[in-house]
């Protein structure tokens, strides 16, 4: 079965036009298309999703604090996007391969990142904070949309090998305007690549609002490429998980790519180098606070009588413990000499790179002679 819910005959970027299973106040509503995909999710699994989102929010807050304290060069917060990232990433099979953007802290968390993995890249110690092969997650991509092409290329390899894998790529609403993303969709559709596109519509591309970026709901574009899509409430973790299970099933079955637009909100700044009060209203932020994805699941669990004080205390302790280890790892990192940046670029000696290395060594030495 395929949701095939789009296109949406409305030009508004209205959240009400997205599919949901939990309402913002935590009530469960029937969704004939998505319900079958989460029929097995019991109270224990709901609590595990709640725990994931709580831990992720704590990791994110620690990343912001470490940057503010001068320990990281930059941090890209994901507060508000926990349901999208956890709901979709918890639907993945171990063998699937993810191609993320810089904001996917929750995705690398769900794939088993260690505490130091969250900060290593943002501290400038390594090109990738985590081991891509161990997590089956490519390095976080800073070039907007480039990872969608990498995902499709990888997916064509999966198809060629007949492997039981799906490539998954995450990108933002702003990225949908990039040529790379549109080219990736055309290739994926033309060659029936087993790839899932996950667009996190967090309403902003730095200071550019999505309403200016796209005159039509983003999920509605995918069918024009021949890619079935669904637009989900990205602050509803169950809807996100259901949509992702549908999309993964579709891609794994050999019928080509699938597309999800998760409608969510970036509650913090674009990065720690940004001040969102310069371009968006406090009222808008407040309206999204009322749709907080964690509060929504908590309200649902409470209504079920499944949210105990023990669970909350254990979750808080686990979140604090990860944050403490993340900080300790970060402060304990030993920065390599600047010239080490040239190591590991090529397996064999390379004359061009050696020339650059010598030039850079001479530049560094020029400071020593001045001293
Ligand atoms: C090719 C390219 N152009 C411009 C930038 C600068 N830039 C960094 S983030 C960003 C906005 C991205 O917005 P969106 O795709 O919605 O993702 P979000 O940051 O909201 O997660 C831009 C323009 C870049 N990194 N790469
Ligand atoms: Mg965005």
Coordinates of C-alpha atoms and ligand atoms in Angstrom, one line a residue, residues 76-77 81 85 101-104 141-147 171-178 180-181 199-208 210 213 218 266 269-271, ligand 1:
X76 CA 23.5 23.8 14.1
X77 CA 20.6 23.2 16.6
X81 CA 12.8 18.8 14.9
X85 CA 14.5 13.0 13.1
X101 CA 22.8 17.6 6.2
X102 CA 24.5 19.4 9.1
X103 CA 21.4 19.5 11.3
X104 CA 20.8 15.7 11.7
X141 CA 27.0 17.7 4.5
X142 CA 27.4 21.5 4.6
X143 CA 26.9 22.1 0.8
X144 CA 23.2 22.5 0.6
X145 CA 21.6 19.6 -1.2
X146 CA 24.8 17.9 -2.4
X147 CA 24.1 14.8 -0.2
X171 CA 17.7 18.0 3.5
X172 CA 15.9 21.2 4.3
X173 CA 13.1 23.2 2.7
X174 CA 15.6 25.7 1.4
X175 CA 17.5 22.9 -0.3
X176 CA 14.6 22.0 -2.5
X177 CA 15.4 25.1 -4.5
X178 CA 18.9 23.8 -5.3
X180 CA 21.3 19.3 -7.1
X181 CA 18.1 18.2 -5.3
X199 CA 12.7 17.0 3.4
X200 CA 12.6 18.6 6.9
X201 CA 10.5 21.7 6.2
X202 CA 11.4 23.6 9.3
X203 CA 9.9 26.8 7.9
X204 CA 13.2 28.7 7.4
X205 CA 16.3 28.6 5.3
X206 CA 18.4 30.9 7.5
X207 CA 16.3 34.1 7.2
X208 CA 14.3 33.0 4.1
X210 CA 9.4 28.8 3.3
X213 CA 10.9 29.7 -1.0
X218 CA 6.9 20.9 -1.1
X266 CA 13.4 25.2 13.8
X269 CA 18.7 29.9 15.5
X270 CA 19.9 28.6 12.1
X271 CA 23.3 28.0 13.7
Ligands
LIG1 C1 25.4 25.4 -2.0 C2 25.2 26.2 -0.8 N1 24.7 27.5 -0.9 C3 24.5 28.2 0.2 C4 24.9 27.8 1.4 C5 24.7 28.6 2.7 N2 23.6 28.1 3.5 C6 23.9 27.4 4.6 S1 22.5 26.8 5.3 C7 21.5 27.6 4.2 C8 20.0 27.5 4.3 C9 19.5 26.1 4.2 O1 18.1 26.0 4.5 P1 17.4 24.6 4.5 O2 17.7 23.9 3.3 O3 15.9 25.0 4.8 O4 18.0 23.8 5.8 P2 17.9 24.2 7.3 O5 19.2 25.0 7.6 O6 16.7 25.0 7.6 O7 18.0 22.9 8.0 C10 22.3 28.3 3.2 C11 21.7 29.0 2.1 C12 25.5 26.5 1.5 N3 26.0 26.0 2.6 N4 25.6 25.8 0.4

